[in-house]
mmCIF file of C-alpha atoms and ligand atoms in Angstrom:
data_model
loop_
_atom_site.group_PDB
_atom_site.id
_atom_site.type_symbol
_atom_site.label_atom_id
_atom_site.label_comp_id
_atom_site.label_asym_id
_atom_site.label_seq_id
_atom_site.Cartn_x
_atom_site.Cartn_y
_atom_site.Cartn_z
ATOM 1 C CA UNK W 1 30.039 -5.972 -31.471
ATOM 2 C CA UNK W 2 29.340 -2.364 -30.836
ATOM 3 C CA UNK W 3 25.915 -1.304 -32.464
ATOM 4 C CA UNK W 4 26.839 1.826 -34.065
ATOM 5 C CA UNK W 5 25.043 1.782 -37.492
ATOM 6 C CA UNK W 6 21.428 3.345 -37.524
ATOM 7 C CA UNK W 7 18.856 2.386 -40.328
ATOM 8 C CA UNK W 8 16.643 5.418 -41.326
ATOM 9 C CA UNK W 9 13.259 5.488 -43.328
ATOM 10 C CA UNK W 10 11.825 8.911 -43.979
ATOM 11 C CA UNK W 11 8.398 7.882 -45.619
ATOM 12 C CA UNK W 12 6.570 10.386 -48.131
ATOM 13 C CA UNK W 13 3.639 10.256 -50.303
ATOM 14 C CA UNK W 14 5.821 9.381 -53.556
ATOM 15 C CA UNK W 15 8.988 8.148 -52.259
ATOM 16 C CA UNK W 16 10.732 6.650 -49.142
ATOM 17 C CA UNK W 17 14.090 8.040 -48.330
ATOM 18 C CA UNK W 18 16.210 5.590 -46.989
ATOM 19 C CA UNK W 19 19.916 5.958 -45.549
ATOM 20 C CA UNK W 20 22.444 3.745 -43.461
ATOM 21 C CA UNK W 21 24.086 6.121 -40.805
ATOM 22 C CA UNK W 22 27.233 5.883 -38.557
ATOM 23 C CA UNK W 23 26.491 7.009 -34.636
ATOM 24 C CA UNK W 24 28.693 10.417 -35.524
ATOM 25 C CA UNK W 25 25.765 11.286 -37.893
ATOM 26 C CA UNK W 26 28.179 10.601 -41.105
ATOM 27 C CA UNK W 27 25.861 8.994 -43.871
ATOM 28 C CA UNK W 28 27.271 5.840 -45.263
ATOM 29 C CA UNK W 29 24.472 5.264 -48.103
ATOM 30 C CA UNK W 30 21.476 7.262 -48.812
ATOM 31 C CA UNK W 31 19.015 6.404 -51.515
ATOM 32 C CA UNK W 32 15.458 6.432 -52.565
ATOM 33 C CA UNK W 33 12.435 3.702 -53.495
ATOM 34 C CA UNK W 34 9.154 4.311 -54.580
ATOM 35 C CA UNK W 35 6.138 4.558 -51.919
ATOM 36 C CA UNK W 36 3.781 1.757 -53.279
ATOM 37 C CA UNK W 37 0.595 3.195 -51.843
ATOM 38 C CA UNK W 38 -1.611 0.355 -53.400
ATOM 39 C CA UNK W 39 -3.729 -1.415 -50.859
ATOM 40 C CA UNK W 40 -3.594 0.865 -48.328
ATOM 41 C CA UNK W 41 0.233 0.945 -48.451
ATOM 42 C CA UNK W 42 0.681 -2.728 -47.157
ATOM 43 C CA UNK W 43 3.571 -3.406 -48.941
ATOM 44 C CA UNK W 44 5.818 -0.580 -47.906
ATOM 45 C CA UNK W 45 7.334 -2.161 -44.673
ATOM 46 C CA UNK W 46 8.381 -5.005 -46.816
ATOM 47 C CA UNK W 47 9.797 -2.718 -49.305
ATOM 48 C CA UNK W 48 11.732 -1.218 -46.859
ATOM 49 C CA UNK W 49 12.751 -4.530 -45.517
ATOM 50 C CA UNK W 50 14.283 -5.658 -48.660
ATOM 51 C CA UNK W 51 16.050 -2.395 -49.383
ATOM 52 C CA UNK W 52 17.633 -2.372 -46.306
ATOM 53 C CA UNK W 53 18.703 -5.872 -46.419
ATOM 54 C CA UNK W 54 20.230 -5.448 -49.822
ATOM 55 C CA UNK W 55 22.254 -2.449 -48.833
ATOM 56 C CA UNK W 56 23.755 -3.939 -45.584
ATOM 57 C CA UNK W 57 24.574 -7.087 -47.787
ATOM 58 C CA UNK W 58 26.221 -4.938 -50.568
ATOM 59 C CA UNK W 59 28.114 -2.681 -47.957
ATOM 60 C CA UNK W 60 29.303 -6.140 -45.904
ATOM 61 C CA UNK W 61 27.780 -4.603 -43.049
ATOM 62 C CA UNK W 62 27.298 -7.396 -40.187
ATOM 63 C CA UNK W 63 23.743 -6.822 -38.651
ATOM 64 C CA UNK W 64 25.010 -7.456 -35.338
ATOM 65 C CA UNK W 65 26.376 -3.496 -35.905
ATOM 66 C CA UNK W 66 22.920 -2.610 -36.195
ATOM 67 C CA UNK W 67 21.440 -0.571 -33.142
ATOM 68 C CA UNK W 68 17.954 -0.169 -35.110
ATOM 69 C CA UNK W 69 15.742 1.582 -37.424
ATOM 70 C CA UNK W 70 14.399 5.170 -36.878
ATOM 71 C CA UNK W 71 11.648 5.894 -39.278
ATOM 72 C CA UNK W 72 9.333 8.864 -40.101
ATOM 73 C CA UNK W 73 5.556 9.490 -41.568
ATOM 74 C CA UNK W 74 3.691 12.071 -42.093
ATOM 75 C CA UNK W 75 0.647 11.745 -40.005
ATOM 76 C CA UNK W 76 -0.318 10.947 -36.404
ATOM 77 C CA UNK W 77 1.969 8.911 -34.837
ATOM 78 C CA UNK W 78 2.286 6.842 -31.241
ATOM 79 C CA UNK W 79 6.122 7.313 -30.787
ATOM 80 C CA UNK W 80 6.009 4.451 -27.964
ATOM 81 C CA UNK W 81 4.426 1.769 -29.927
ATOM 82 C CA UNK W 82 5.271 2.952 -33.576
ATOM 83 C CA UNK W 83 1.536 2.805 -34.271
ATOM 84 C CA UNK W 84 0.083 5.158 -36.910
ATOM 85 C CA UNK W 85 -3.412 6.520 -36.231
ATOM 86 C CA UNK W 86 -3.434 7.944 -39.654
ATOM 87 C CA UNK W 87 -1.205 8.853 -42.686
ATOM 88 C CA UNK W 88 -3.335 10.348 -45.249
ATOM 89 C CA UNK W 89 -0.769 10.737 -47.999
ATOM 90 C CA UNK W 90 0.443 7.182 -47.751
ATOM 91 C CA UNK W 91 -3.032 5.381 -47.116
ATOM 92 C CA UNK W 92 -2.380 4.051 -43.550
ATOM 93 C CA UNK W 93 -4.983 4.188 -41.108
ATOM 94 C CA UNK W 94 -4.815 2.557 -37.738
ATOM 95 C CA UNK W 95 -1.893 0.874 -38.996
ATOM 96 C CA UNK W 96 0.748 -0.982 -36.596
ATOM 97 C CA UNK W 97 3.695 0.109 -38.634
ATOM 98 C CA UNK W 98 6.336 -0.283 -35.853
ATOM 99 C CA UNK W 99 5.764 -3.675 -35.055
ATOM 100 C CA UNK W 100 5.387 -5.071 -38.454
ATOM 101 C CA UNK W 101 8.607 -3.669 -39.615
ATOM 102 C CA UNK W 102 10.518 -4.806 -36.307
ATOM 103 C CA UNK W 103 8.921 -8.462 -37.162
ATOM 104 C CA UNK W 104 10.055 -8.483 -40.532
ATOM 105 C CA UNK W 105 13.673 -7.000 -40.004
ATOM 106 C CA UNK W 106 14.494 -8.282 -36.802
ATOM 107 C CA UNK W 107 15.492 -4.865 -35.485
ATOM 108 C CA UNK W 108 14.193 -2.488 -33.146
ATOM 109 C CA UNK W 109 12.017 0.167 -34.610
ATOM 110 C CA UNK W 110 11.291 3.827 -33.492
ATOM 111 C CA UNK W 111 8.677 5.783 -35.053
ATOM 112 C CA UNK W 112 7.885 9.712 -35.062
ATOM 113 C CA UNK W 113 5.988 12.181 -37.469
ATOM 114 C CA UNK W 114 7.918 13.305 -40.102
ATOM 115 C CA UNK W 115 8.152 17.140 -39.134
ATOM 116 C CA UNK W 116 9.185 15.907 -35.402
ATOM 117 C CA UNK W 117 11.771 13.976 -37.249
ATOM 118 C CA UNK W 118 13.151 16.910 -39.085
ATOM 119 C CA UNK W 119 13.317 19.004 -36.015
ATOM 120 C CA UNK W 120 15.414 16.158 -34.343
ATOM 121 C CA UNK W 121 17.674 16.216 -37.588
ATOM 122 C CA UNK W 122 18.487 19.914 -37.112
ATOM 123 C CA UNK W 123 19.035 19.525 -33.299
ATOM 124 C CA UNK W 124 21.312 16.920 -33.623
ATOM 125 C CA UNK W 125 23.579 18.057 -36.440
ATOM 126 C CA UNK W 126 21.821 20.968 -38.223
ATOM 127 C CA UNK W 127 20.760 24.670 -37.558
ATOM 128 C CA UNK W 128 19.635 23.894 -34.204
ATOM 129 C CA UNK W 129 22.798 22.191 -33.064
ATOM 130 C CA UNK W 130 22.696 21.674 -29.253
ATOM 131 C CA UNK W 131 19.657 23.665 -28.631
ATOM 132 C CA UNK W 132 17.265 22.322 -25.632
ATOM 133 C CA UNK W 133 14.408 24.405 -26.832
ATOM 134 C CA UNK W 134 13.728 24.669 -30.146
ATOM 135 C CA UNK W 135 10.907 25.142 -32.777
ATOM 136 C CA UNK W 136 11.481 23.762 -36.326
ATOM 137 C CA UNK W 137 9.192 24.650 -39.106
ATOM 138 C CA UNK W 138 8.941 23.674 -42.438
ATOM 139 C CA UNK W 139 7.120 25.657 -45.034
ATOM 140 C CA UNK W 140 6.649 23.423 -48.052
ATOM 141 C CA UNK W 141 3.155 22.301 -49.748
ATOM 142 C CA UNK W 142 2.076 22.199 -46.247
ATOM 143 C CA UNK W 143 3.248 23.509 -42.980
ATOM 144 C CA UNK W 144 4.989 20.963 -40.770
ATOM 145 C CA UNK W 145 6.321 21.909 -37.073
ATOM 146 C CA UNK W 146 8.353 19.936 -34.407
ATOM 147 C CA UNK W 147 8.826 21.313 -30.842
ATOM 148 C CA UNK W 148 11.916 20.547 -28.584
ATOM 149 C CA UNK W 149 11.317 21.274 -25.224
ATOM 150 C CA UNK W 150 13.686 20.157 -22.426
ATOM 151 C CA UNK W 151 15.753 18.259 -25.098
ATOM 152 C CA UNK W 152 12.790 16.046 -26.141
ATOM 153 C CA UNK W 153 10.473 16.365 -28.992
ATOM 154 C CA UNK W 154 6.929 16.996 -27.854
ATOM 155 C CA UNK W 155 4.569 14.316 -29.085
ATOM 156 C CA UNK W 156 1.260 15.070 -26.486
ATOM 157 C CA UNK W 157 -1.182 12.806 -25.454
ATOM 158 C CA UNK W 158 -2.291 11.323 -28.644
ATOM 159 C CA UNK W 159 0.322 12.495 -31.382
ATOM 160 C CA UNK W 160 -0.741 16.182 -32.253
ATOM 161 C CA UNK W 161 1.694 18.018 -30.499
ATOM 162 C CA UNK W 162 3.454 20.510 -32.334
ATOM 163 C CA UNK W 163 1.251 20.601 -35.497
ATOM 164 C CA UNK W 164 2.081 24.211 -35.857
ATOM 165 C CA UNK W 165 0.504 24.348 -39.527
ATOM 166 C CA UNK W 166 -2.799 23.745 -38.132
ATOM 167 C CA UNK W 167 -2.937 26.680 -35.581
ATOM 168 C CA UNK W 168 -6.048 28.657 -36.215
ATOM 169 C CA UNK W 169 -4.625 32.153 -37.412
ATOM 170 C CA UNK W 170 -7.885 33.269 -39.008
ATOM 171 C CA UNK W 171 -10.824 32.518 -36.604
ATOM 172 C CA UNK W 172 -13.996 33.177 -39.397
ATOM 173 C CA UNK W 173 -14.020 32.936 -43.056
ATOM 174 C CA UNK W 174 -10.531 31.515 -43.543
ATOM 175 C CA UNK W 175 -9.624 28.990 -46.639
ATOM 176 C CA UNK W 176 -10.295 25.193 -45.880
ATOM 177 C CA UNK W 177 -7.348 23.197 -44.569
ATOM 178 C CA UNK W 178 -6.656 19.806 -45.655
ATOM 179 C CA UNK W 179 -7.075 18.783 -42.020
ATOM 180 C CA UNK W 180 -10.775 19.869 -42.200
ATOM 181 C CA UNK W 181 -10.853 22.974 -40.192
ATOM 182 C CA UNK W 182 -10.685 26.398 -41.852
ATOM 183 C CA UNK W 183 -8.510 29.505 -41.088
ATOM 184 C CA UNK W 184 -5.077 27.319 -40.466
ATOM 185 C CA UNK W 185 -1.602 28.617 -40.698
ATOM 186 C CA UNK W 186 -0.889 26.296 -43.538
ATOM 187 C CA UNK W 187 -3.702 28.021 -45.605
ATOM 188 C CA UNK W 188 -1.391 31.153 -45.689
ATOM 189 C CA UNK W 189 1.988 30.441 -45.091
ATOM 190 C CA UNK W 190 2.686 27.208 -47.192
ATOM 191 C CA UNK W 191 3.933 27.191 -50.955
ATOM 192 C CA UNK W 192 0.136 26.958 -51.736
ATOM 193 C CA UNK W 193 -1.227 29.115 -49.524
ATOM 194 C CA UNK W 194 1.272 31.977 -50.748
ATOM 195 C CA UNK W 195 0.104 31.235 -54.267
ATOM 196 C CA UNK W 196 -3.568 31.166 -53.184
ATOM 197 C CA UNK W 197 -2.844 34.745 -51.534
ATOM 198 C CA UNK W 198 -1.272 35.978 -54.642
ATOM 199 C CA UNK W 199 -4.085 35.079 -56.849
ATOM 200 C CA UNK W 200 -6.474 37.178 -54.561
ATOM 201 C CA UNK W 201 -3.985 39.897 -54.354
ATOM 202 C CA UNK W 202 -3.524 40.646 -58.212
ATOM 203 C CA UNK W 203 -7.280 40.873 -58.561
ATOM 204 C CA UNK W 204 -7.434 43.823 -56.227
ATOM 205 C CA UNK W 205 -4.038 45.687 -57.308
ATOM 206 C CA UNK W 206 -3.640 47.276 -60.699
ATOM 207 C CA UNK W 207 -0.473 46.125 -62.798
ATOM 208 C CA UNK W 208 1.173 43.693 -61.070
ATOM 209 C CA UNK W 209 3.846 41.635 -62.585
ATOM 210 C CA UNK W 210 2.586 38.406 -61.372
ATOM 211 C CA UNK W 211 -0.596 38.753 -64.171
ATOM 212 C CA UNK W 212 2.247 38.147 -66.808
ATOM 213 C CA UNK W 213 2.271 34.520 -65.269
ATOM 214 C CA UNK W 214 -0.288 31.912 -66.363
ATOM 215 C CA UNK W 215 -2.342 31.512 -63.192
ATOM 216 C CA UNK W 216 -1.666 27.618 -63.155
ATOM 217 C CA UNK W 217 1.909 27.980 -63.255
ATOM 218 C CA UNK W 218 2.500 30.838 -60.360
ATOM 219 C CA UNK W 219 4.740 29.581 -57.736
ATOM 220 C CA UNK W 220 5.437 30.798 -54.268
ATOM 221 C CA UNK W 221 9.169 31.744 -55.557
ATOM 222 C CA UNK W 222 7.637 33.976 -58.320
ATOM 223 C CA UNK W 223 5.898 35.865 -55.508
ATOM 224 C CA UNK W 224 8.858 36.617 -53.746
ATOM 225 C CA UNK W 225 10.660 37.539 -56.813
ATOM 226 C CA UNK W 226 8.216 39.891 -57.474
ATOM 227 C CA UNK W 227 7.940 41.271 -54.187
ATOM 228 C CA UNK W 228 11.933 41.682 -54.281
ATOM 229 C CA UNK W 229 11.441 43.666 -57.614
ATOM 230 C CA UNK W 230 8.979 45.996 -55.656
ATOM 231 C CA UNK W 231 5.531 44.590 -56.827
ATOM 232 C CA UNK W 232 2.692 45.910 -54.738
ATOM 233 C CA UNK W 233 0.502 42.799 -55.003
ATOM 234 C CA UNK W 234 3.387 40.429 -54.022
ATOM 235 C CA UNK W 235 4.531 42.596 -51.424
ATOM 236 C CA UNK W 236 1.486 42.799 -49.592
ATOM 237 C CA UNK W 237 1.426 38.808 -49.622
ATOM 238 C CA UNK W 238 4.800 38.527 -48.365
ATOM 239 C CA UNK W 239 4.216 40.957 -45.485
ATOM 240 C CA UNK W 240 0.782 39.418 -44.345
ATOM 241 C CA UNK W 241 2.474 35.882 -44.617
ATOM 242 C CA UNK W 242 5.331 37.052 -42.667
ATOM 243 C CA UNK W 243 3.645 38.770 -39.907
ATOM 244 C CA UNK W 244 0.999 36.263 -39.202
ATOM 245 C CA UNK W 245 3.667 33.465 -39.189
ATOM 246 C CA UNK W 246 5.633 35.666 -36.671
ATOM 247 C CA UNK W 247 2.978 36.301 -34.678
ATOM 248 C CA UNK W 248 2.278 32.478 -34.487
ATOM 249 C CA UNK W 249 5.975 31.769 -33.716
ATOM 250 C CA UNK W 250 5.575 34.415 -31.135
ATOM 251 C CA UNK W 251 2.821 32.975 -29.109
ATOM 252 C CA UNK W 252 4.410 29.388 -29.223
ATOM 253 C CA UNK W 253 7.406 31.168 -27.797
ATOM 254 C CA UNK W 254 5.332 32.143 -24.616
ATOM 255 C CA UNK W 255 4.948 28.433 -24.108
ATOM 256 C CA UNK W 256 8.302 26.979 -25.044
ATOM 257 C CA UNK W 257 10.796 30.089 -24.544
ATOM 258 C CA UNK W 258 12.973 28.613 -27.462
ATOM 259 C CA UNK W 259 16.555 29.425 -27.663
ATOM 260 C CA UNK W 260 16.354 28.842 -31.602
ATOM 261 C CA UNK W 261 13.580 28.881 -34.198
ATOM 262 C CA UNK W 262 14.789 26.924 -37.431
ATOM 263 C CA UNK W 263 12.819 27.388 -40.657
ATOM 264 C CA UNK W 264 13.116 24.815 -43.529
ATOM 265 C CA UNK W 265 11.421 23.998 -46.710
ATOM 266 C CA UNK W 266 11.222 25.147 -50.352
ATOM 267 C CA UNK W 267 9.740 28.553 -49.066
ATOM 268 C CA UNK W 268 12.939 28.906 -47.072
ATOM 269 C CA UNK W 269 14.692 29.189 -49.717
ATOM 270 C CA UNK W 270 13.942 32.977 -49.968
ATOM 271 C CA UNK W 271 16.247 33.488 -47.213
ATOM 272 C CA UNK W 272 16.818 36.865 -45.832
ATOM 273 C CA UNK W 273 13.746 38.221 -47.731
ATOM 274 C CA UNK W 274 11.741 35.716 -45.597
ATOM 275 C CA UNK W 275 13.678 35.612 -42.368
ATOM 276 C CA UNK W 276 14.224 39.530 -41.813
ATOM 277 C CA UNK W 277 10.543 40.534 -41.879
ATOM 278 C CA UNK W 278 9.865 37.380 -39.992
ATOM 279 C CA UNK W 279 12.430 38.378 -36.990
ATOM 280 C CA UNK W 280 10.339 41.624 -37.044
ATOM 281 C CA UNK W 281 7.232 40.451 -36.493
ATOM 282 C CA UNK W 282 8.523 37.986 -33.978
ATOM 283 C CA UNK W 283 10.024 41.113 -32.225
ATOM 284 C CA UNK W 284 6.573 42.967 -32.480
ATOM 285 C CA UNK W 285 4.695 40.159 -30.647
ATOM 286 C CA UNK W 286 6.912 38.340 -28.677
ATOM 287 C CA UNK W 287 7.972 39.415 -24.720
ATOM 288 C CA UNK W 288 10.925 41.462 -25.280
ATOM 289 C CA UNK W 289 13.084 38.651 -22.991
ATOM 290 C CA UNK W 290 11.592 35.885 -24.977
ATOM 291 C CA UNK W 291 12.753 37.889 -28.308
ATOM 292 C CA UNK W 292 16.270 38.340 -26.782
ATOM 293 C CA UNK W 293 16.590 34.616 -25.705
ATOM 294 C CA UNK W 294 15.883 33.658 -29.923
ATOM 295 C CA UNK W 295 17.763 33.226 -32.739
ATOM 296 C CA UNK W 296 16.575 32.396 -35.860
ATOM 297 C CA UNK W 297 18.119 30.216 -38.646
ATOM 298 C CA UNK W 298 17.538 28.348 -41.876
ATOM 299 C CA UNK W 299 17.489 24.670 -41.665
ATOM 300 C CA UNK W 300 20.890 23.408 -43.117
ATOM 301 C CA UNK W 301 20.019 19.684 -43.696
ATOM 302 C CA UNK W 302 17.789 20.161 -46.361
ATOM 303 C CA UNK W 303 16.005 16.670 -47.532
ATOM 304 C CA UNK W 304 18.122 14.966 -45.248
ATOM 305 C CA UNK W 305 16.786 16.187 -42.125
ATOM 306 C CA UNK W 306 14.218 13.355 -41.997
ATOM 307 C CA UNK W 307 16.521 10.370 -42.100
ATOM 308 C CA UNK W 308 19.240 12.187 -39.787
ATOM 309 C CA UNK W 309 16.238 12.927 -37.397
ATOM 310 C CA UNK W 310 15.574 9.021 -37.704
ATOM 311 C CA UNK W 311 18.650 7.881 -36.962
ATOM 312 C CA UNK W 312 18.954 10.349 -34.073
ATOM 313 C CA UNK W 313 15.735 8.638 -32.641
ATOM 314 C CA UNK W 314 17.706 5.371 -32.765
ATOM 315 C CA UNK W 315 20.518 6.964 -30.929
ATOM 316 C CA UNK W 316 18.474 8.350 -28.368
ATOM 317 C CA UNK W 317 16.599 5.142 -27.584
ATOM 318 C CA UNK W 318 19.498 2.918 -27.881
HETATM 319 ZN ZN1 LIG Y 401 -5.552 22.449 -40.666
#
């Protein structure tokens, strides 16, 4: 029997996104289960196993049709063994996740970092379709990154390649980052970073409309909207963030010479208000020939990028 069904799990701190996907990328079913983080997240593999098993049965899919499971988790992953060095949001440390899930389900399991899977998803069926050289950046609560070079995701020697959010952009006196360093890109270009910068910017500017929003309710979206209306404090923040992000991408581009830059995550909903100044900054900092080879696009797959990338992982390894 042809193995043309891929199972996918995108594990986050709150929910596990699951999907059953055909070889052509069509999603047969997608759903979510709660991430049970109790006792160091030890029940997660079992929960995934039961949820997948029940759905295969419900859809009358023969297990012999299943090529394997692709899974992603936020953290440092050894893709060859499926071993998770550390996934802070989930509670895993030195956790042999891939082997445990494979043992439970009887299927081969391939694991990678969630941001890498999002990059693979966009390369397979999204904004990066067909690109062999691609940089994907997710601007959400944090900043995630995945780099595809020569058609393959870069993992590095111990799973930290493509951690774009933790590139230092403020060498001294930068804000503390969740990774333990200071001045990381994530402290500025994430939704959280943009809000932090806006709060500082309001203090130094008279009459910002952002002052009308209670400080604990201020969002990155508010900052973009205020900038759109010509608010100076907000405009300064967007300028700074896009300039630093454009510079970081240009610096990466010297190493990768990418064909496509794909920007996703909640912050990317700002659309051209984000992309236009970002492209301008990229042009300013990249080599001219590097710049000419690159196109920018907004991620197309949204929340499905992770599970589609996970399915691609199975497809690529099958
Ligand atoms: Zn960091």
